[in-house]
Amino acid sequence: MDYKNYFQGNRDKHLGELKEWLSIPSISALSEHKPDVKRAAEWLAETMTRAGLENVTIHETKGHPIVYADHLHAEGKPTVLVYGHYDVQPVDPLNLWQTPPFEPDIRDGKLFARGATDDKGQLFLHIKAVEAILAQEKQLPVNIKFCVEGEEEVSSPNLPTFLEENQDLLKADMVLISDTSLLEKGKPAICVGLRGLCSLEVALHTANTDLHSGSYGGGVPNALHAMVSLLDSLHDEKGRVSVEGFYKGVLELTPEDREEFKKQNVDEEKLKQDLGLDALFGEEGFTFAERTGARPTLELNGVYGGFQGEGSKTVIPKEAHAKITCRLVGHQDPQDILDKIEKHLYSHVPTGAKIVVTPMEKGNPFTIDPSTPVLQKAADAYEHVYGTRPVFTRDGGSIPIVETFSRVLEAPVVCMGFGLPDENLHAPNEHFNLENFDLGLLTIVDFLRRV
């Protein structure tokens, strides 16, 4: 079948439909957009129905809806479960957008809108690939299911329960996700590792009121000094996390792992230049790609307290606050790491200070062996369409639900992304390169037929 001509002939129509979806401000984090999130789910359900999918259902949750659909007529063939999300990030700061975030605009071969690459644009490719196969061949080469949520951008609070309660409905031989990116233009990548996540907040208190630094300075504890001292205890001078037992479960890199990282061809000198840095920083003995893809971290995301207004105010602050996140790898358990950090913090509280530790997010790391047969078929599909074999990468970010799918459904997860790293996901002027819109459609069709 001539899919290239089919997609070219329907390109304007497909992009018009995608623009409709992108025009709906489905921002899951903001309660005033709850009706818009529901409207985006309804749009998706209608589009799936028109594409030829069956049993299209909108499942209500305690938060935003989950949309399910399937087409199960390929007897004896594998079942593929496609996961994606239709919610998007907030758009602030609005003044930095060249065109309004929910008025999709095509310029320089790119489609600009919030959600263009994360994840409406990439998910849309799967719907249109299925529609194309049904239009051209009247039947699918596989059985297919879709599970699409509206809460990924707020850490998927209701999807794990939905997976646990609907294992038979969602049972599949593999899970297919397009919410990652190529290595760079023309160089595809398949993600075989995602770091896990845990986060916490620390509140530190000293006196019961802010104090005059002239009357009390040098005689009472300062909350900011105490917080700086406490946070400094979390790392050694070489960048390693000093929390006892933090590295338990972290797998050492094999020579094969390091060869795969080398294929990413990260130019550390150019990276420093691009970021305006004199030096990179991290654990000794690891490259930038290894540090950000295969090593755990403990990062300070926010430290605040005391007077922050214009001018001077000579006070000794009574309280200070810090926000901390960890990226996790291997067999690290988020709750175990939170417990160890909390123990460390309480055992290092400076004299005269009291702390309260509040645990927040938790997500498990995910890894899969690149030699898994279905991943090799995905690599074959990329190579056939893009003309070059993809690199198997470990991404530094976290998509906790990937590990949940793999564990609950006991199925391999194939992360076939079609975005690019510089497409401003989560930032102003988010966009999707239409070259990968075109090639992505062909790659998905090729992959489904190979499977």
C-alpha positions as a printed Julia matrix, in Angstrom:
451×3 Matrix{Float64}:
   0.0     0.0    0.0
   1.22    3.51  -0.83
   1.01    5.13   2.6
   3.3     7.99   1.68
   0.89    9.27  -0.96
  -2.09    8.56   1.29
  -0.72   10.73   4.1
   0.41   13.49   1.71
  -3.04   13.56   0.14
  -4.69   13.89   3.55
  -2.06   16.12   5.18
  -4.02   19.37   5.19
  -7.1    17.6    6.52
  -5.14   15.88   9.27
  -3.37   19.08  10.32
  -6.69   20.89  10.34
  -8.1    18.3   12.74
  -5.04   18.47  14.97
  -5.35   22.27  15.1
  -8.92   21.87  16.36
  -7.72   19.7   19.23
  -4.81   22.0   20.03
  -7.24   24.93  20.25
  -8.84   23.4   23.36
  -6.96   24.67  26.47
  -6.93   21.35  28.34
  -4.7    22.52  31.22
  -5.14   19.86  33.88
  -3.35   21.79  36.63
  -5.79   24.72  36.65
  -9.29   24.09  38.01
 -10.86   26.79  35.84
  -9.96   24.65  32.79
 -11.76   21.51  34.01
 -14.54   21.99  31.4
 -11.88   22.39  28.69
 -10.15   19.17  29.74
 -13.47   17.34  29.44
 -14.09   18.96  26.05
 -10.68   17.72  24.86
 -11.6    14.19  25.99
 -14.9    14.37  24.1
 -13.12   15.64  20.97
 -10.7    12.72  21.22
 -13.52   10.18  21.62
 -15.35   11.54  18.57
 -12.16   11.5   16.49
 -11.38    7.92  17.51
 -14.88    6.86  16.49
 -14.52    8.52  13.07
 -11.14    6.79  12.64
 -12.85    3.4   12.9
 -12.01    2.5   16.48
 -14.67    0.71  18.51
 -15.91    0.57  22.11
 -14.92    4.2   22.55
 -15.64    5.1   26.16
 -14.99    8.1   28.39
 -14.27    6.84  31.92
 -14.81    9.41  34.65
 -12.3     9.51  37.52
 -11.94   11.58  40.68
 -10.09   14.04  38.45
 -10.1    14.22  34.65
 -11.48   11.51  32.32
  -9.64    8.58  30.77
 -10.57    7.73  27.17
 -10.55    4.08  26.04
 -11.0     2.64  22.53
 -10.08   -0.55  20.72
 -10.2    -2.55  17.48
  -9.88   -6.28  18.19
 -10.46   -8.21  14.98
  -6.96   -9.56  14.21
  -7.4   -13.07  15.5
  -4.17  -14.73  16.59
  -2.21  -11.49  16.26
  -0.57   -9.48  19.08
  -2.43   -6.78  20.98
  -0.85   -3.32  21.17
  -1.96   -0.86  23.87
  -1.29    2.77  22.93
  -0.94    5.19  25.85
  -0.88    8.97  25.66
  -2.26   12.07  27.34
  -4.44   14.92  26.13
  -3.81   17.36  28.98
  -1.24   20.14  28.59
   0.96   22.38  30.72
   0.01   25.92  31.78
   1.19   28.59  29.33
   2.87   31.17  31.58
   4.62   33.48  30.85
   2.1    34.35  28.15
   4.02   37.42  26.91
   6.85   35.19  25.61
   4.61   33.4   23.08
   4.99   34.72  19.51
   1.45   33.59  18.73
  -1.33   32.7   21.22
  -0.75   29.2   22.68
  -4.23   27.95  21.78
  -4.36   29.47  18.3
  -2.23   26.91  16.41
   0.06   28.44  13.79
   2.29   26.81  11.18
   5.51   28.63  10.32
   8.94   27.47   9.15
   7.68   23.89   8.84
   6.64   23.76  12.5
   3.24   23.66  14.19
   3.21   26.05  17.17
   0.71   25.53  20.03
   0.62   24.28  23.6
   0.42   20.49  23.37
   1.81   20.35  19.83
   4.59   17.94  20.8
   3.58   17.08  24.41
   1.51   15.06  23.79
  -1.47   15.79  21.55
   0.58   15.95  18.36
   2.41   12.69  18.98
  -0.69   10.82  20.16
  -2.64   12.07  17.13
  -0.18   10.2   14.88
  -1.34    6.85  16.28
  -5.0     7.6   15.65
  -4.31    8.64  12.07
  -2.04    5.63  11.48
  -4.87    3.29  12.52
  -7.35    5.24  10.41
  -5.01    4.99   7.41
  -4.54    1.23   7.68
  -8.29    0.68   7.96
  -8.92    2.98   4.98
  -6.27    1.29   2.83
  -6.47   -2.35   3.91
  -9.9    -2.6    5.64
  -8.32   -4.48   8.56
  -5.53   -3.97  11.08
  -2.45   -6.23  11.23
  -2.72   -6.26  15.04
  -5.33   -5.84  17.73
  -5.12   -2.37  19.18
  -6.29   -0.59  22.32
  -5.98    3.04  23.4
  -5.77    4.31  26.97
  -5.48    8.11  27.02
  -5.51   10.15  30.21
  -6.04   13.82  31.06
  -3.77   14.05  34.11
  -0.22   13.24  33.01
   0.92   16.82  33.58
  -0.21   16.55  37.22
   1.52   13.2   37.87
  -1.34   10.86  36.83
  -3.03   10.58  40.26
  -5.94    8.41  39.05
  -4.44    6.3   36.27
  -2.66    3.69  38.47
  -5.97    2.82  40.15
  -7.66    2.61  36.74
  -4.94    0.22  35.52
  -5.24   -1.98  38.61
  -9.05   -2.14  38.32
  -9.13   -2.73  34.55
  -6.3    -5.19  33.92
  -8.46   -7.46  31.75
  -9.73   -4.52  29.68
  -6.18   -3.23  29.11
  -4.37   -6.57  28.78
  -1.88   -6.39  25.91
   1.31   -7.92  24.54
   3.06   -4.54  24.5
   2.5    -0.92  25.43
   3.31    1.72  22.8
   4.02    5.3   23.9
   5.02    8.38  21.93
   5.89   11.0   24.55
   9.66   11.17  24.12
  11.95   12.62  21.46
  14.43   11.84  18.74
  18.1    12.33  19.59
  18.23   15.22  17.13
  16.85   16.04  13.69
  17.04   12.93  11.5
  18.43   10.76  14.31
  15.73    8.62  15.98
  16.02    7.23  19.49
  14.19    4.61  21.52
  14.06    5.29  25.24
  14.94    2.2   27.3
  15.31    3.95  30.65
  13.52    6.69  32.57
  14.6     7.93  35.96
  12.2     7.65  38.86
  11.26   10.53  41.11
  10.64   11.51  44.69
  10.27   14.94  46.24
   9.95   16.59  49.6
   9.72   19.95  51.31
  11.64   21.04  54.42
  10.48   23.76  56.79
  13.0    24.95  59.39
  12.13   27.15  62.39
  14.21   28.85  65.06
  12.75   31.69  67.2
   9.03   32.44  67.39
   9.48   35.75  65.53
  11.91   37.53  63.22
  14.49   39.39  65.3
  16.45   42.64  64.97
  19.95   41.76  63.8
  21.48   44.54  65.88
  19.84   43.53  69.13
  20.1    39.76  68.65
  22.76   39.18  65.95
  25.46   36.8   67.12
  23.39   35.59  70.04
  20.56   33.54  68.5
  20.29   30.96  65.7
  19.53   32.27  62.2
  17.08   30.08  60.25
  18.74   30.8   56.91
  22.21   29.94  58.22
  20.8    26.75  59.71
  19.06   25.79  56.45
  22.19   26.41  54.37
  24.21   24.24  56.76
  21.59   21.49  56.7
  21.32   21.42  52.91
  25.1    21.49  52.49
  25.28   18.2   54.42
  23.38   16.42  51.62
  26.37   16.33  49.2
  30.11   15.89  49.49
  32.6    18.16  47.75
  32.66   15.88  44.68
  28.92   16.04  44.03
  27.97   12.65  45.46
  24.89   12.45  47.66
  25.96   11.99  51.28
  22.74   10.38  52.52
  23.56    6.96  53.98
  22.33    4.14  51.71
  21.28    6.52  48.91
  23.09    4.5   46.21
  21.69    1.11  47.24
  20.04   -0.43  44.17
  21.96    1.72  41.67
  23.31   -0.55  38.95
  26.86   -0.08  37.71
  27.22    0.74  34.03
  28.43   -2.11  31.84
  30.85   -1.56  28.93
  27.86   -2.09  26.61
  25.9     0.61  28.46
  28.76    3.07  28.07
  29.08    2.3   24.36
  25.38    3.12  23.89
  25.83    6.42  25.75
  28.78    7.29  23.49
  26.49    6.99  20.47
  24.58   10.03  21.73
  27.64   12.11  20.77
  27.09   14.75  23.46
  29.54   17.61  22.84
  30.28   18.73  26.39
  32.28   21.76  25.29
  29.42   23.0   23.11
  26.99   22.26  25.93
  28.97   24.48  28.29
  29.07   27.19  25.66
  25.32   26.98  24.96
  24.51   27.19  28.67
  27.0    29.95  29.45
  28.9    27.74  31.9
  32.6    27.61  32.72
  32.32   23.97  33.74
  29.89   21.08  34.03
  29.42   19.41  37.41
  28.58   15.98  38.73
  29.92   12.67  39.91
  33.51   11.95  39.0
  34.06    9.17  36.5
  30.88    9.74  34.48
  30.12   11.66  31.3
  27.3    14.21  31.1
  25.08   11.7   29.26
  25.76    9.02  31.89
  25.16   11.42  34.79
  21.83   12.59  33.41
  20.62    9.23  32.09
  21.89    6.53  34.45
  22.86    8.14  37.76
  20.6     9.28  40.61
  20.45   12.88  41.8
  19.35   15.0   44.73
  18.61   18.58  43.65
  17.55   21.74  45.47
  14.67   23.25  43.49
  13.9    26.16  45.76
  15.39   27.67  48.93
  13.71   30.68  50.49
  13.15   32.63  53.68
  13.8    35.98  55.3
  13.46   39.39  53.68
  13.35   39.35  49.85
  11.94   42.77  49.01
  13.72   45.81  47.61
  16.33   47.45  49.79
  17.57   46.27  53.17
  15.83   44.94  56.25
  18.12   43.93  59.08
  16.33   40.9   60.46
  17.33   37.47  61.67
  14.72   35.2   59.98
  12.73   32.82  62.16
  12.08   30.31  59.37
  13.44   28.98  56.08
  12.12   26.55  53.49
  13.53   24.22  50.83
  12.09   22.09  48.04
  14.05   18.98  47.03
  13.64   16.43  44.25
  15.54   13.23  43.51
  15.83   11.4   40.22
  16.17    7.68  40.78
  17.59    4.78  38.77
  17.96    1.01  38.86
  16.22   -0.58  41.83
  15.98    2.54  44.01
  12.63    2.71  45.78
  11.13    6.21  46.11
   9.71    5.65  49.62
  12.98    4.13  50.82
  14.9     7.13  49.5
  12.47    9.57  51.16
  12.87    7.72  54.46
  16.66    7.87  54.22
  16.71   11.57  53.38
  14.32   12.35  56.23
  16.53   10.38  58.66
  19.59   12.26  57.42
  17.93   15.66  57.77
  16.7    15.04  61.32
  20.14   13.78  62.37
  21.86   16.91  60.97
  19.57   19.64  62.33
  21.76   22.56  63.51
  21.66   23.69  67.12
  18.62   25.81  67.96
  16.58   24.75  64.92
  13.57   22.5   64.44
  12.45   21.0   61.12
   9.34   19.51  59.55
   9.81   17.25  56.5
   6.85   16.77  54.15
   7.15   13.99  51.51
   5.54   14.73  48.14
   5.7    12.91  44.75
   6.88    9.35  44.19
   7.56    7.48  40.96
   9.56    4.34  40.2
  12.41    4.19  37.66
  11.9     2.22  34.44
  14.35    0.19  32.38
  13.99   -2.37  29.61
  16.58   -4.49  27.8
  17.23   -3.04  24.31
  17.47   -6.59  22.92
  13.77   -7.18  23.67
  12.35   -8.38  20.3
   9.58   -5.77  20.06
  12.14   -2.98  20.62
  14.22   -4.37  17.79
  11.14   -4.29  15.54
  10.63   -0.66  16.52
  14.25    0.0   15.59
  13.69   -1.72  12.23
  10.7     0.55  11.55
  12.65    3.71  12.37
  15.56    2.56  10.21
  13.25    1.82   7.28
  11.58    5.25   7.39
  14.36    7.53   8.66
  17.22    5.74   6.91
  19.26    5.34  10.09
  19.02    2.96  13.02
  17.92    4.57  16.3
  20.1     4.91  19.38
  18.81    3.3   22.56
  18.78    6.05  25.18
  18.15    6.44  28.88
  16.33    9.69  29.48
  16.96   11.79  32.55
  13.33   12.78  32.99
  10.56   10.85  34.67
   7.31    9.44  33.29
   6.29    7.34  36.33
   3.28    5.82  34.62
   5.58    3.97  32.17
   6.88    1.78  34.99
   3.32    1.3   36.25
   2.14    0.04  32.84
   5.08   -2.34  32.6
   4.58   -3.74  36.1
   0.77   -3.93  36.27
   0.2    -5.27  32.75
   3.42   -7.34  32.69
   4.15   -6.14  29.17
   7.17   -4.54  27.5
   6.89   -0.79  26.93
   8.04    0.65  23.61
   8.81    4.39  23.77
   8.75    5.58  20.16
   9.02    9.37  20.34
   8.78   11.79  17.4
   9.45   15.09  19.12
  12.74   16.94  19.19
  14.61   18.06  22.34
  14.37   21.76  21.36
  10.6    21.92  20.77
   9.96   23.92  23.97
   7.68   21.42  25.66
   6.57   22.99  28.98
   7.85   26.37  27.74
   6.56   29.25  25.6
   6.41   28.64  21.83
   6.01   24.87  22.07
   6.0    23.35  18.6
   6.15   20.13  16.57
   8.38   19.78  13.53
   6.13   18.67  10.67
   8.92   16.6    9.14
   8.45   14.25  12.1
   4.68   14.5   11.8
   5.05   13.05   8.28
   7.76   10.5    9.1
   6.09    9.54  12.37
   2.91    8.44  10.61
   4.9     6.2    8.27
   7.01    4.79  11.12
   3.99    3.83  13.22
   2.29    2.12  10.27
   5.53    0.26   9.51
   5.94   -0.81  13.13
   2.37   -2.12  13.47
   2.74   -4.15  10.29
   6.11   -5.59  11.46
   4.64   -6.56  14.82
